[in-house]
Amino acid sequence: MDGLDSLKSKYLESIASAADESALEDLRLAAVGKKGEVSLKMRELGKMTPEERQVAGPALNALKNEINSALAAKKEALGDAALDERLRTEWIDVSLTGRPRRQGTIHPVSQVTEEVIAIFADLGYSVAEGPQIESDYYNFDALNLAPEHPARQEHDTFYMHREEGDNRPPHVLRTHTSPVQIRYMEKHGVPCRIIAPGRVYRADYDQTHTPMFHQYEGLCIDKDVSMANLKWTLEEFCRAFFQVDGIELRFRASHFPFTEPSAEVDIRCSWKGGQLKLGEGDDWMEILGSGMVHPKVLQAAGVDPDQWQGFAFGMGIDRIAMLKYGMPDLRAFFDSDLRWLRHYGFSALDMPTMHGGICG
Ligand code: PHE
């Protein structure tokens, strides 16, 4: 058959010099595609005599195979070249030593908040949030603190400015995270298990009080939740948080309008030699307020108190941070003094988790 040699050299040369995969594909179609030159030649076999066909057939097949394998080889070579190019441009030296710049640190309040969340997540609690500028209703009324209730005075509330003649109740900077109880149950109903960390505000300032501080609220509502569950939960938390096995808690009868019964909770500690130790000694330090959620609070949130019950508690985040990490003055937390931040701050890589450790 005529012209096979020239076909062969034409295609093998073009394949060898194809610049990329799409040029290669064009060549494949032109040679061995359905209407390619080699395929068209194959069709001529039918018109030949058997003797002619015996020579031309194998020759054509050989040509087709040769072109196909040249195509495959070139395709692989092009792929390798593309990969080499990527490896060259995306190269990084992973053996370079790290350059710790340590320009910033995680504030102890953020770190402790993450620790609290990790521990309660492990107990099946999710995180809820509410606004810091709160209505009088959510901060007080819905929590069974009527306008003339004496406990309102204890909150040293910051009131938002109101225009002259505006007689609507003023908004406040929330004095505690308890309003999140109402907001959460209104929106998501019960049963529920949440913690609500965040900023709260009271007009107070000394070594252990700042006008802005951090609390987290705990709320657990179900059909048969009791004070015993509350105590277990708080002990479990304290053991994990303070990393002390012998933690001991004491419930002291107290009063909050939104819980009944109410208890303040103290933790056993010693101050021997000016050093605070938890889980030993004869001193007790208050760390939180708690109780069984008052039926009126459940009602205010649209929950039937004949069917549902549960506990709530509020804990100072800054306060437990001071206890755990030995920081003596709360005011320093919010001074933005770089030396303090570098000393007490945490590395951004120290994410607290239950399996990796939460002791910072
Ligand atoms: N809200 C209370 C406080 O700030 C704490 C608390 C929360 C008490 C929930 C009981 C139940 O002092």
Short mmCIF file of C-alpha atoms and ligand atoms in Angstrom, two decimals:
data_model
loop_
_atom_site.label_atom_id
_atom_site.label_comp_id
_atom_site.label_asym_id
_atom_site.label_seq_id
_atom_site.Cartn_x
_atom_site.Cartn_y
_atom_site.Cartn_z
CA MET A 1 0.00 0.00 0.00
CA ASP A 2 1.31 3.42 -0.93
CA GLY A 3 2.07 6.29 1.36
CA LEU A 4 2.25 4.39 4.66
CA ASP A 5 5.85 5.39 5.25
CA SER A 6 5.17 9.06 4.76
CA LEU A 7 2.08 8.86 7.01
CA LYS A 8 4.18 7.21 9.65
CA SER A 9 6.97 9.76 9.62
CA LYS A 10 4.51 12.66 9.47
CA TYR A 11 2.60 11.54 12.58
CA LEU A 12 5.52 10.32 14.62
CA GLU A 13 7.27 13.66 14.11
CA SER A 14 4.21 15.73 14.97
CA ILE A 15 3.53 13.64 18.04
CA ALA A 16 7.10 14.04 19.22
CA SER A 17 6.83 17.81 18.98
CA ALA A 18 3.25 18.25 20.32
CA ALA A 19 3.28 21.07 22.83
CA ASP A 20 0.43 19.98 25.07
CA GLU A 21 -2.32 17.44 25.60
CA SER A 22 -4.87 19.19 23.41
CA ALA A 23 -2.46 19.28 20.42
CA LEU A 24 -1.88 15.60 21.05
CA GLU A 25 -5.60 14.90 21.00
CA ASP A 26 -5.95 16.73 17.66
CA LEU A 27 -3.23 14.51 16.23
CA ARG A 28 -4.92 11.39 17.55
CA LEU A 29 -8.16 12.31 15.81
CA ALA A 30 -6.38 13.20 12.57
CA ALA A 31 -4.53 9.87 12.49
CA VAL A 32 -6.51 7.11 14.15
CA GLY A 33 -9.83 8.83 14.93
CA LYS A 34 -12.95 7.57 13.14
CA LYS A 35 -12.24 9.75 10.13
CA GLY A 36 -8.47 9.85 10.58
CA GLU A 37 -6.09 9.17 7.76
CA VAL A 38 -5.09 5.70 8.99
CA SER A 39 -8.73 4.72 9.56
CA LEU A 40 -9.64 5.82 6.02
CA LYS A 41 -6.83 3.68 4.65
CA MET A 42 -8.23 0.73 6.62
CA ARG A 43 -11.49 1.10 4.74
CA GLU A 44 -9.68 0.61 1.44
CA LEU A 45 -8.80 -2.95 2.52
CA GLY A 46 -12.30 -4.03 1.47
CA LYS A 47 -11.68 -3.17 -2.16
CA MET A 48 -8.44 -5.10 -2.37
CA THR A 49 -7.74 -8.58 -3.64
CA PRO A 50 -7.05 -11.11 -0.91
CA GLU A 51 -3.36 -11.14 -1.82
CA GLU A 52 -3.06 -7.40 -1.58
CA ARG A 53 -4.98 -7.43 1.71
CA GLN A 54 -2.57 -9.95 3.21
CA VAL A 55 0.24 -7.47 2.85
CA ALA A 56 -1.61 -4.20 3.48
CA GLY A 57 -3.63 -5.37 6.52
CA PRO A 58 -0.72 -6.19 8.84
CA ALA A 59 1.17 -3.11 7.62
CA LEU A 60 -1.75 -0.85 8.49
CA ASN A 61 -2.27 -2.51 11.85
CA ALA A 62 1.39 -2.10 12.65
CA LEU A 63 1.20 1.58 11.73
CA LYS A 64 -1.89 2.10 13.87
CA ASN A 65 -0.24 0.43 16.86
CA GLU A 66 2.89 2.41 16.44
CA ILE A 67 1.00 5.70 16.34
CA ASN A 68 -1.10 4.70 19.36
CA SER A 69 1.90 3.83 21.44
CA ALA A 70 3.68 7.05 20.40
CA LEU A 71 0.57 8.96 21.50
CA ALA A 72 0.46 7.17 24.87
CA ALA A 73 4.16 7.71 25.52
CA LYS A 74 3.94 11.39 24.66
CA LYS A 75 0.86 11.82 26.83
CA GLU A 76 2.67 10.41 29.80
CA ALA A 77 5.69 12.58 29.15
CA LEU A 78 3.51 15.69 28.95
CA GLY A 79 1.80 14.74 32.24
CA ASP A 80 5.15 14.25 33.94
CA ALA A 81 6.34 17.62 32.65
CA ALA A 82 3.21 19.33 33.99
CA LEU A 83 3.70 17.70 37.38
CA ASP A 84 7.37 18.67 37.41
CA GLU A 85 6.41 22.24 36.66
CA ARG A 86 3.89 22.29 39.52
CA LEU A 87 6.36 20.77 41.92
CA ARG A 88 8.89 23.40 40.89
CA THR A 89 6.55 26.37 41.38
CA GLU A 90 4.82 25.08 44.51
CA TRP A 91 7.98 24.07 46.26
CA ILE A 92 8.40 24.82 49.95
CA ASP A 93 11.21 23.86 52.23
CA VAL A 94 9.51 21.97 55.05
CA SER A 95 12.84 21.46 56.77
CA LEU A 96 13.22 25.17 57.52
CA THR A 97 13.18 25.75 61.25
CA GLY A 98 10.12 27.57 62.64
CA ARG A 99 10.32 31.25 63.38
CA PRO A 100 8.29 31.77 66.57
CA ARG A 101 7.26 35.40 66.57
CA ARG A 102 4.92 35.20 69.56
CA GLN A 103 3.51 38.60 68.84
CA GLY A 104 0.22 37.94 70.52
CA THR A 105 -1.21 35.70 73.20
CA ILE A 106 -4.64 34.35 74.02
CA HIS A 107 -6.16 36.24 76.95
CA PRO A 108 -6.82 34.07 80.04
CA VAL A 109 -10.53 34.90 79.81
CA SER A 110 -10.69 33.52 76.26
CA GLN A 111 -8.64 30.50 77.24
CA VAL A 112 -10.80 29.71 80.27
CA THR A 113 -13.98 30.22 78.22
CA GLU A 114 -12.71 27.63 75.75
CA GLU A 115 -11.85 25.29 78.62
CA VAL A 116 -15.36 25.64 80.08
CA ILE A 117 -16.93 25.01 76.68
CA ALA A 118 -14.76 21.92 76.09
CA ILE A 119 -15.74 20.41 79.44
CA PHE A 120 -19.46 21.06 79.06
CA ALA A 121 -19.49 19.96 75.43
CA ASP A 122 -18.25 16.65 76.74
CA LEU A 123 -21.27 16.55 79.07
CA GLY A 124 -23.64 17.18 76.17
CA TYR A 125 -24.14 20.93 76.56
CA SER A 126 -24.27 23.34 73.64
CA VAL A 127 -23.30 26.99 73.66
CA ALA A 128 -25.92 29.77 73.57
CA GLU A 129 -25.54 33.53 73.46
CA GLY A 130 -27.58 36.64 74.16
CA PRO A 131 -27.18 40.41 73.71
CA GLN A 132 -25.14 42.52 76.13
CA ILE A 133 -27.57 45.41 75.84
CA GLU A 134 -30.65 43.76 77.26
CA SER A 135 -34.21 44.80 77.85
CA ASP A 136 -35.42 45.38 81.37
CA TYR A 137 -37.85 42.54 80.73
CA TYR A 138 -35.30 39.81 79.98
CA ASN A 139 -32.74 40.99 82.53
CA PHE A 140 -35.26 41.29 85.38
CA ASP A 141 -39.02 40.78 84.91
CA ALA A 142 -38.91 37.45 83.12
CA LEU A 143 -36.54 36.22 85.83
CA ASN A 144 -39.09 36.92 88.53
CA LEU A 145 -37.49 40.21 89.52
CA ALA A 146 -40.45 42.60 89.52
CA PRO A 147 -39.66 46.36 89.24
CA GLU A 148 -39.96 46.94 92.98
CA HIS A 149 -38.04 43.79 93.90
CA PRO A 150 -35.26 44.66 96.40
CA ALA A 151 -32.80 42.33 94.68
CA ARG A 152 -32.72 44.71 91.72
CA GLN A 153 -30.69 47.12 93.85
CA GLU A 154 -28.03 44.50 94.45
CA HIS A 155 -27.26 44.40 90.77
CA ASP A 156 -25.73 47.90 90.52
CA THR A 157 -27.25 48.17 87.09
CA PHE A 158 -26.03 50.39 84.26
CA TYR A 159 -29.07 51.89 82.51
CA MET A 160 -28.98 53.03 78.91
CA HIS A 161 -29.76 56.65 78.17
CA ARG A 162 -33.42 57.46 77.57
CA GLU A 163 -34.86 60.52 75.86
CA GLU A 164 -36.72 62.96 78.10
CA GLY A 165 -40.39 61.97 78.22
CA ASP A 166 -39.78 58.39 77.07
CA ASN A 167 -41.60 56.32 79.65
CA ARG A 168 -40.79 52.91 78.27
CA PRO A 169 -38.64 50.79 80.58
CA PRO A 170 -34.96 51.55 79.91
CA HIS A 171 -32.60 49.04 78.38
CA VAL A 172 -29.74 47.93 80.60
CA LEU A 173 -26.28 46.48 80.21
CA ARG A 174 -27.11 42.94 81.28
CA THR A 175 -26.13 42.37 84.89
CA HIS A 176 -25.87 38.60 84.49
CA THR A 177 -26.13 35.90 81.82
CA SER A 178 -29.43 34.59 83.23
CA PRO A 179 -31.57 36.37 80.57
CA VAL A 180 -30.13 33.87 78.07
CA GLN A 181 -32.14 31.19 79.93
CA ILE A 182 -35.38 32.88 78.87
CA ARG A 183 -34.25 33.74 75.36
CA TYR A 184 -33.04 30.22 74.71
CA MET A 185 -36.13 28.42 76.01
CA GLU A 186 -38.45 30.84 74.17
CA LYS A 187 -36.72 30.08 70.91
CA HIS A 188 -35.73 26.43 71.19
CA GLY A 189 -38.03 25.01 73.87
CA VAL A 190 -37.15 22.16 76.20
CA PRO A 191 -35.56 19.76 77.06
CA CYS A 192 -32.29 21.65 76.85
CA ARG A 193 -28.74 21.65 78.11
CA ILE A 194 -26.83 24.85 77.45
CA ILE A 195 -24.07 27.04 78.72
CA ALA A 196 -24.05 30.74 77.86
CA PRO A 197 -20.71 32.49 78.35
CA GLY A 198 -20.35 36.24 77.91
CA ARG A 199 -19.79 39.72 79.26
CA VAL A 200 -21.89 41.19 82.04
CA TYR A 201 -21.83 44.63 83.69
CA ARG A 202 -22.22 46.02 87.20
CA ALA A 203 -21.14 49.34 88.68
CA ASP A 204 -18.47 47.99 91.02
CA TYR A 205 -14.69 48.37 91.15
CA ASP A 206 -12.08 46.90 93.50
CA GLN A 207 -9.47 44.13 93.55
CA THR A 208 -12.03 41.44 92.78
CA HIS A 209 -14.67 43.49 90.91
CA THR A 210 -14.60 45.30 87.58
CA PRO A 211 -17.56 47.07 85.93
CA MET A 212 -17.37 44.58 83.08
CA PHE A 213 -16.69 40.95 83.82
CA HIS A 214 -17.48 37.51 82.44
CA GLN A 215 -19.96 34.89 83.50
CA TYR A 216 -21.29 31.73 82.11
CA GLU A 217 -24.76 30.50 82.69
CA GLY A 218 -25.66 26.81 82.83
CA LEU A 219 -29.18 25.57 82.20
CA CYS A 220 -30.44 22.00 82.17
CA ILE A 221 -34.17 21.32 81.81
CA ASP A 222 -35.81 17.93 81.47
CA LYS A 223 -38.52 15.84 83.12
CA ASP A 224 -36.64 14.63 86.18
CA VAL A 225 -33.57 16.80 86.69
CA SER A 226 -32.80 17.40 90.37
CA MET A 227 -30.40 19.20 92.75
CA ALA A 228 -28.40 15.95 92.87
CA ASN A 229 -27.76 16.25 89.12
CA LEU A 230 -26.70 19.86 89.68
CA LYS A 231 -24.19 18.86 92.35
CA TRP A 232 -22.74 16.06 90.24
CA THR A 233 -22.45 18.32 87.22
CA LEU A 234 -20.64 21.04 89.16
CA GLU A 235 -18.27 18.56 90.81
CA GLU A 236 -17.54 16.96 87.49
CA PHE A 237 -16.82 20.39 86.02
CA CYS A 238 -14.55 21.46 88.89
CA ARG A 239 -12.54 18.25 88.80
CA ALA A 240 -11.93 18.61 85.07
CA PHE A 241 -11.34 22.36 85.17
CA PHE A 242 -9.03 22.61 88.18
CA GLN A 243 -7.41 19.23 87.47
CA VAL A 244 -7.70 18.29 91.14
CA ASP A 245 -9.26 14.94 92.06
CA GLY A 246 -10.09 15.78 95.67
CA ILE A 247 -12.29 18.77 94.83
CA GLU A 248 -15.00 19.30 97.44
CA LEU A 249 -18.03 21.52 97.01
CA ARG A 250 -20.40 22.84 99.66
CA PHE A 251 -23.94 23.98 98.96
CA ARG A 252 -25.08 26.90 101.09
CA ALA A 253 -28.76 27.86 101.17
CA SER A 254 -29.22 31.21 99.49
CA HIS A 255 -31.80 33.23 97.63
CA PHE A 256 -32.20 34.17 93.99
CA PRO A 257 -35.62 35.24 92.70
CA PHE A 258 -35.21 32.99 89.64
CA THR A 259 -34.39 29.75 91.46
CA GLU A 260 -36.17 27.80 94.19
CA PRO A 261 -34.49 26.37 96.14
CA SER A 262 -31.31 28.39 95.64
CA ALA A 263 -27.78 27.59 96.68
CA GLU A 264 -24.46 29.32 96.60
CA VAL A 265 -21.61 26.92 96.06
CA ASP A 266 -18.26 27.10 97.83
CA ILE A 267 -15.10 25.16 97.05
CA ARG A 268 -12.81 23.77 99.75
CA CYS A 269 -9.41 25.42 99.80
CA SER A 270 -6.45 26.36 101.94
CA TRP A 271 -4.49 29.61 102.03
CA LYS A 272 -1.51 28.21 103.92
CA GLY A 273 1.59 30.37 103.47
CA GLY A 274 -0.36 32.76 101.28
CA GLN A 275 -0.67 30.05 98.65
CA LEU A 276 -4.07 28.94 97.47
CA LYS A 277 -4.63 25.19 97.26
CA LEU A 278 -7.91 23.66 96.16
CA GLY A 279 -9.36 20.44 97.54
CA GLU A 280 -7.68 20.72 100.95
CA GLY A 281 -7.67 22.90 104.07
CA ASP A 282 -10.45 24.42 106.16
CA ASP A 283 -11.42 27.46 104.11
CA TRP A 284 -14.28 27.74 101.65
CA MET A 285 -14.49 30.08 98.72
CA GLU A 286 -17.67 30.98 96.94
CA ILE A 287 -17.54 30.28 93.21
CA LEU A 288 -21.09 30.37 91.92
CA GLY A 289 -24.83 30.80 92.43
CA SER A 290 -27.32 28.14 91.47
CA GLY A 291 -30.65 26.46 92.10
CA MET A 292 -33.70 24.80 90.62
CA VAL A 293 -35.25 27.04 87.97
CA HIS A 294 -38.27 28.85 89.43
CA PRO A 295 -41.65 27.79 87.97
CA LYS A 296 -42.38 31.44 87.13
CA VAL A 297 -39.22 31.60 85.04
CA LEU A 298 -40.22 28.50 83.10
CA GLN A 299 -43.67 30.02 82.60
CA ALA A 300 -42.21 33.31 81.38
CA ALA A 301 -40.27 31.33 78.77
CA GLY A 302 -43.40 29.46 77.66
CA VAL A 303 -42.48 26.18 79.37
CA ASP A 304 -45.02 24.24 81.44
CA PRO A 305 -43.62 23.97 85.00
CA ASP A 306 -45.94 21.03 85.77
CA GLN A 307 -44.10 18.97 83.17
CA TRP A 308 -40.57 20.29 83.18
CA GLN A 309 -37.96 21.12 85.77
CA GLY A 310 -34.24 21.64 85.99
CA PHE A 311 -31.31 23.56 87.36
CA ALA A 312 -29.43 26.71 86.47
CA PHE A 313 -26.19 28.20 87.68
CA GLY A 314 -24.04 31.24 87.03
CA MET A 315 -20.28 31.20 87.45
CA GLY A 316 -17.70 33.97 87.18
CA ILE A 317 -15.23 33.15 84.39
CA ASP A 318 -12.66 35.73 85.53
CA ARG A 319 -12.94 34.46 89.06
CA ILE A 320 -12.24 30.82 88.21
CA ALA A 321 -9.43 31.99 85.91
CA MET A 322 -7.86 33.85 88.86
CA LEU A 323 -8.20 30.74 91.02
CA LYS A 324 -6.77 28.35 88.48
CA TYR A 325 -3.90 30.44 87.16
CA GLY A 326 -3.05 32.38 90.33
CA MET A 327 -3.76 35.91 89.16
CA PRO A 328 -4.27 38.11 92.22
CA ASP A 329 -5.96 41.24 90.83
CA LEU A 330 -8.97 41.21 88.54
CA ARG A 331 -8.42 44.80 87.42
CA ALA A 332 -5.23 43.81 85.62
CA PHE A 333 -7.31 41.58 83.32
CA PHE A 334 -8.60 44.60 81.47
CA ASP A 335 -5.65 47.02 81.60
CA SER A 336 -4.14 45.75 78.32
CA ASP A 337 -0.68 45.87 79.86
CA LEU A 338 1.56 43.97 77.42
CA ARG A 339 3.78 42.62 80.19
CA TRP A 340 0.76 41.12 81.93
CA LEU A 341 -0.61 39.72 78.69
CA ARG A 342 2.73 38.11 77.80
CA HIS A 343 3.09 36.66 81.26
CA TYR A 344 -0.41 35.25 81.72
CA GLY A 345 -1.43 34.82 78.07
CA PHE A 346 -1.61 31.48 76.28
CA SER A 347 -0.22 30.28 73.00
CA ALA A 348 -2.77 30.25 70.19
CA LEU A 349 -1.88 26.59 69.66
CA ASP A 350 -2.95 25.56 73.16
CA MET A 351 -6.55 24.83 72.24
CA PRO A 352 -8.16 23.15 75.22
CA THR A 353 -9.81 19.81 74.46
CA MET A 354 -10.93 16.98 76.71
CA HIS A 355 -8.56 14.50 75.07
CA GLY A 356 -5.61 16.86 74.65
CA GLY A 357 -5.86 18.33 78.13
CA ILE A 358 -7.52 21.49 79.33
CA CYS A 359 -5.00 22.70 81.83
CA GLY A 360 -3.38 25.30 79.57
N1 PHE B 1 -27.47 35.28 87.93
C1 PHE B 1 -26.90 35.04 89.20
C2 PHE B 1 -25.83 36.09 89.49
O1 PHE B 1 -25.36 36.70 88.58
C3 PHE B 1 -26.27 33.67 89.28
C4 PHE B 1 -27.27 32.56 89.16
C5 PHE B 1 -27.54 32.03 87.93
C6 PHE B 1 -27.91 32.07 90.28
C7 PHE B 1 -28.46 31.00 87.79
C8 PHE B 1 -28.82 31.05 90.16
C9 PHE B 1 -29.08 30.50 88.94
O2 PHE B 1 -25.45 36.31 90.61
#
